[in-house]
């Protein structure tokens, strides 16, 4: 995980990053902070006076998780104030289909340098379109989550974007009055953690927008006028380039693959079972995905001061999706490494009041309540499920150092971090965004009481793991939402296929940028094994009835996400296989903290 900030300023204007922005960027990347500045001239410029030029200042912060050293960013040509520059935030698991060993940012920079060298050698025979295409093809060939800003000096162009599924944050702001353009991993100027009581109102006026994940964007700075006064909206409008060339983008869902719309044969089909080929195929897909994401992680700073080797943690509600990840990570990882299970629960005043009322009623109705005897956190649905699934993991994975980290968040602490969370999730600004943001923000911090393998409880524990695993994506791929059985009841498999297609097609427009900002604030990187491009492509190619079997409601497990539930059974986790779907804001009880009448779509006040 890294932080990116890049600002284009016209002559006479200076942009200074605020201390709060610098802090947020350094939280994302605590291992290194670097800056590079470039003078930008238009294609018609004749001046050599640097004070009369546009400037592009690029800043990167680095969380070092790849290779055997800290790759300093921005990546640029050393010992010169000229040349191209790359700000890279992400994980290139594969490039051109081949796994990447060593540092992925440096490998991408090497490929871009090769493209530049080739373009220089064929300068007279290559068109600008051909040169641009070669740069685009470098980014098109990457599999994995990423966001980037790349200044191509020879072409006077800024390339920027997010991966096909939008798993990393990148935002953009344009000032059409002055011509200033800013890119950033987190929004600048949004009040967070400070004295401003209305960060949302402050942020709304700023005009930040998330960069869409629907392609790679190109901003041609060769068209800039000599000063900001002559800037028109058209000059600052980036051009979108498709992820896939030569095909109708509508055919490739999320620019990854074609969706299998076939319906079951009229003669019928064998119901999904533990021996169905799709169950074994899913297991292998997940093992392949996890192998990229949990192996070769460097030890976190201060590891020599910790009694155990823990590099990976799971965002752990105890539900099906995350517990299967924890179980399969056990099969992939070094047996000497621990795995932290981060389970978050909140003191919700509205729910606490009801618990006290129920407690008094159950004790004779005399109104006397022993408040200390009510454990609000252990009563949270996700805490109950989490403890059950933790016990099941311990049973099926004896010897693995799973640690259950109970992250308890008092209401006063929630309020003290409210402005910080609002600033991180911006431009998302509804009550639902905030309740989900709270859960992810505090879970990623990883502070709580820890239950060790031997049952010993460590009251004050902070997970040293810098890599977090999330089960997000399984519901969309395998039919885990309540709308999926509803679609089947309404229109059979044809309706279900349409609903699944809609969900997978929306993956790149989901809230992954918001989630990235909330969790990376703690110098952690969240990884999504279910959203590996190859796994997603396999899921799209697999017929609907081999993923969720709503035609056959009976059986050991429910029909929604049945292929994943059957895998859980095959892995020895019967209880996990039968767990119901529950949204994080309800499982952790971050929803409707003040009033039960507030809707999720209500704007934050």
Coordinates of N, CA, C and O in Angstrom, one line a residue, residues 131-191:
X131 N 2.9 5.2 -29.9 CA 3.7 5.4 -28.6 C 2.8 5.3 -27.4 O 3.1 4.7 -26.4
X132 N 1.6 5.9 -27.5 CA 0.7 5.9 -26.4 C 0.2 4.5 -26.1 O 0.1 4.1 -25.0
X133 N -0.1 3.8 -27.2 CA -0.6 2.4 -27.1 C 0.4 1.5 -26.3 O 0.0 0.7 -25.5
X134 N 1.7 1.7 -26.6 CA 2.7 0.8 -25.9 C 2.7 1.1 -24.4 O 2.9 0.2 -23.6
X135 N 2.5 2.4 -24.0 CA 2.4 2.7 -22.6 C 1.1 2.1 -22.0 O 1.2 1.5 -20.9
X136 N 0.0 2.2 -22.7 CA -1.2 1.7 -22.2 C -1.1 0.2 -22.0 O -1.7 -0.4 -21.1
X137 N -0.5 -0.5 -23.0 CA -0.4 -1.9 -22.9 C 0.4 -2.4 -21.7 O 0.2 -3.5 -21.2
X138 N 1.3 -1.6 -21.2 CA 2.0 -2.0 -19.9 C 1.0 -2.1 -18.8 O 1.0 -3.1 -18.1
X139 N 0.1 -1.2 -18.7 CA -0.8 -1.2 -17.6 C -2.0 -2.2 -17.9 O -2.5 -2.8 -16.9
X140 N -2.3 -2.4 -19.1 CA -3.3 -3.3 -19.5 C -2.9 -4.8 -19.1 O -3.8 -5.6 -18.9
X141 N -1.6 -5.0 -19.1 CA -1.1 -6.4 -18.9 C -1.0 -6.8 -17.4 O -0.7 -7.9 -17.1
X142 N -1.4 -5.8 -16.5 CA -1.2 -6.1 -15.1 C -2.5 -6.8 -14.5 O -3.6 -6.3 -14.8
X143 N -2.2 -7.8 -13.7 CA -3.3 -8.4 -12.9 C -3.0 -8.1 -11.5 O -1.9 -8.4 -11.0
X144 N -4.0 -7.5 -10.8 CA -3.9 -7.2 -9.4 C -4.5 -5.8 -9.1 O -4.9 -5.1 -10.0
X145 N -4.5 -5.4 -7.9 CA -5.1 -4.2 -7.5 C -4.1 -3.0 -7.6 O -2.9 -3.2 -7.2
X146 N -4.5 -1.9 -8.2 CA -3.5 -0.8 -8.2 C -4.2 0.5 -8.6 O -5.3 0.6 -9.1
X147 N -3.5 1.6 -8.3 CA -3.8 2.9 -8.8 C -2.4 3.5 -9.1 O -1.4 3.2 -8.5
X148 N -2.4 4.4 -10.1 CA -1.1 5.0 -10.5 C -1.3 6.4 -11.1 O -2.4 6.7 -11.6
X149 N -0.2 7.1 -11.1 CA -0.1 8.4 -11.9 C 1.3 8.3 -12.6 O 2.3 8.1 -11.9
X150 N 1.3 8.4 -13.9 CA 2.5 8.3 -14.7 C 2.7 9.5 -15.6 O 1.8 9.8 -16.4
X151 N 3.8 10.3 -15.3 CA 4.1 11.4 -16.2 C 5.0 11.0 -17.2 O 6.2 10.5 -17.0
X152 N 4.6 11.0 -18.5 CA 5.4 10.7 -19.7 C 5.9 11.9 -20.3 O 5.2 12.7 -21.0
X153 N 7.2 12.3 -20.0 CA 7.7 13.6 -20.3 C 7.8 13.8 -21.8 O 7.4 14.8 -22.3
X154 N 8.3 12.8 -22.6 CA 8.4 13.0 -24.0 C 7.1 13.3 -24.7 O 7.1 14.0 -25.6
X155 N 6.0 12.7 -24.2 CA 4.7 12.9 -24.8 C 3.9 14.0 -24.2 O 2.8 14.3 -24.6
X156 N 4.5 14.6 -23.1 CA 3.8 15.6 -22.3 C 2.4 15.1 -21.9 O 1.4 15.9 -22.0
X157 N 2.3 13.9 -21.4 CA 1.0 13.4 -21.0 C 1.1 12.8 -19.6 O 2.1 12.2 -19.2
X158 N -0.1 12.9 -18.9 CA -0.2 12.2 -17.6 C -1.2 11.0 -17.8 O -2.3 11.2 -18.2
X159 N -0.7 9.8 -17.5 CA -1.6 8.6 -17.5 C -1.9 8.3 -16.1 O -1.1 8.4 -15.2
X160 N -3.2 8.0 -15.8 CA -3.6 7.7 -14.5 C -4.8 6.8 -14.5 O -5.5 6.7 -15.5
X161 N -5.0 6.1 -13.4 CA -6.2 5.2 -13.4 C -6.1 4.2 -12.2 O -5.2 4.3 -11.4
X162 N -7.2 3.5 -12.1 CA -7.3 2.4 -11.1 C -7.6 1.1 -11.8 O -8.0 1.1 -13.0
X163 N -7.3 0.0 -11.1 CA -7.5 -1.3 -11.8 C -8.9 -1.6 -12.2 O -9.8 -0.8 -11.7
X164 N -9.2 -2.6 -12.9 CA -10.5 -2.9 -13.5 C -11.6 -3.0 -12.4 O -12.8 -2.7 -12.7
X165 N -11.2 -3.4 -11.2 CA -12.2 -3.6 -10.2 C -12.2 -2.5 -9.1 O -12.9 -2.5 -8.1
X166 N -11.3 -1.5 -9.3 CA -11.3 -0.3 -8.4 C -10.9 -0.6 -7.0 O -11.4 0.0 -6.1
X167 N -9.9 -1.5 -6.8 CA -9.5 -2.0 -5.5 C -8.6 -1.0 -4.8 O -8.4 -1.2 -3.6
X168 N -8.1 0.0 -5.4 CA -7.3 1.0 -4.8 C -7.8 2.4 -5.0 O -8.4 2.6 -6.0
X169 N -7.6 3.2 -4.1 CA -8.2 4.6 -4.1 C -7.3 5.5 -5.0 O -6.1 5.5 -4.9
X170 N -8.0 6.3 -5.8 CA -7.4 7.4 -6.5 C -8.5 8.4 -6.8 O -9.5 8.1 -7.4
X171 N -8.3 9.7 -6.4 CA -9.3 10.7 -6.6 C -8.7 11.9 -7.4 O -7.4 12.0 -7.5
X172 N -9.5 12.7 -8.0 CA -9.1 13.8 -8.8 C -9.9 15.0 -8.6 O -11.1 14.9 -8.3
X173 N -9.3 16.2 -8.7 CA -10.0 17.5 -8.5 C -9.4 18.4 -9.6 O -8.2 18.5 -9.7
X174 N -10.3 19.1 -10.2 CA -9.9 20.1 -11.2 C -10.4 21.5 -10.9 O -11.6 21.6 -10.6
X175 N -9.6 22.5 -11.0 CA -10.0 23.9 -10.8 C -10.0 24.5 -12.2 O -9.0 24.9 -12.7
X176 N -11.2 24.6 -12.8 CA -11.3 25.1 -14.1 C -11.0 26.6 -14.2 O -10.8 27.2 -15.3
X177 N -11.0 27.3 -13.0 CA -10.7 28.7 -13.0 C -9.2 29.0 -13.1 O -8.8 29.8 -13.9
X178 N -8.4 28.2 -12.4 CA -7.0 28.5 -12.4 C -6.2 27.4 -13.2 O -5.1 27.7 -13.6
X179 N -6.8 26.3 -13.5 CA -6.2 25.3 -14.3 C -5.5 24.2 -13.4 O -4.9 23.2 -13.9
X180 N -5.5 24.4 -12.1 CA -4.9 23.4 -11.2 C -5.6 22.1 -11.3 O -6.8 22.0 -11.3
X181 N -4.8 21.0 -11.3 CA -5.3 19.6 -11.3 C -4.6 18.9 -10.2 O -3.4 18.9 -10.1
X182 N -5.4 18.2 -9.4 CA -4.8 17.4 -8.3 C -5.3 16.0 -8.3 O -6.5 15.7 -8.5
X183 N -4.3 15.0 -8.1 CA -4.7 13.6 -7.9 C -4.2 13.2 -6.5 O -3.2 13.7 -6.0
X184 N -5.0 12.4 -5.8 CA -4.6 12.0 -4.5 C -5.3 10.7 -4.1 O -6.4 10.4 -4.5
X185 N -4.6 9.9 -3.2 CA -5.2 8.7 -2.7 C -6.3 9.0 -1.7 O -7.2 8.3 -1.5
X186 N -6.1 10.2 -1.0 CA -7.1 10.7 0.0 C -7.4 12.1 -0.4 O -6.6 12.8 -0.9
X187 N -8.6 12.5 0.0 CA -9.0 13.9 -0.4 C -8.3 14.9 0.5 O -8.2 14.7 1.7
X188 N -7.9 16.0 -0.1 CA -7.2 17.0 0.6 C -8.2 18.1 0.9 O -9.0 18.5 0.1
X189 N -8.0 18.7 2.1 CA -8.9 19.8 2.5 C -10.1 19.4 3.2 O -10.9 20.3 3.6
X190 N -10.3 18.1 3.4 CA -11.5 17.7 4.1 C -11.1 17.6 5.6 O -10.1 17.1 6.0
X191 N -12.0 18.3 6.4 CA -11.7 18.3 7.8 C -11.8 16.9 8.4 O -12.7 16.2 8.2

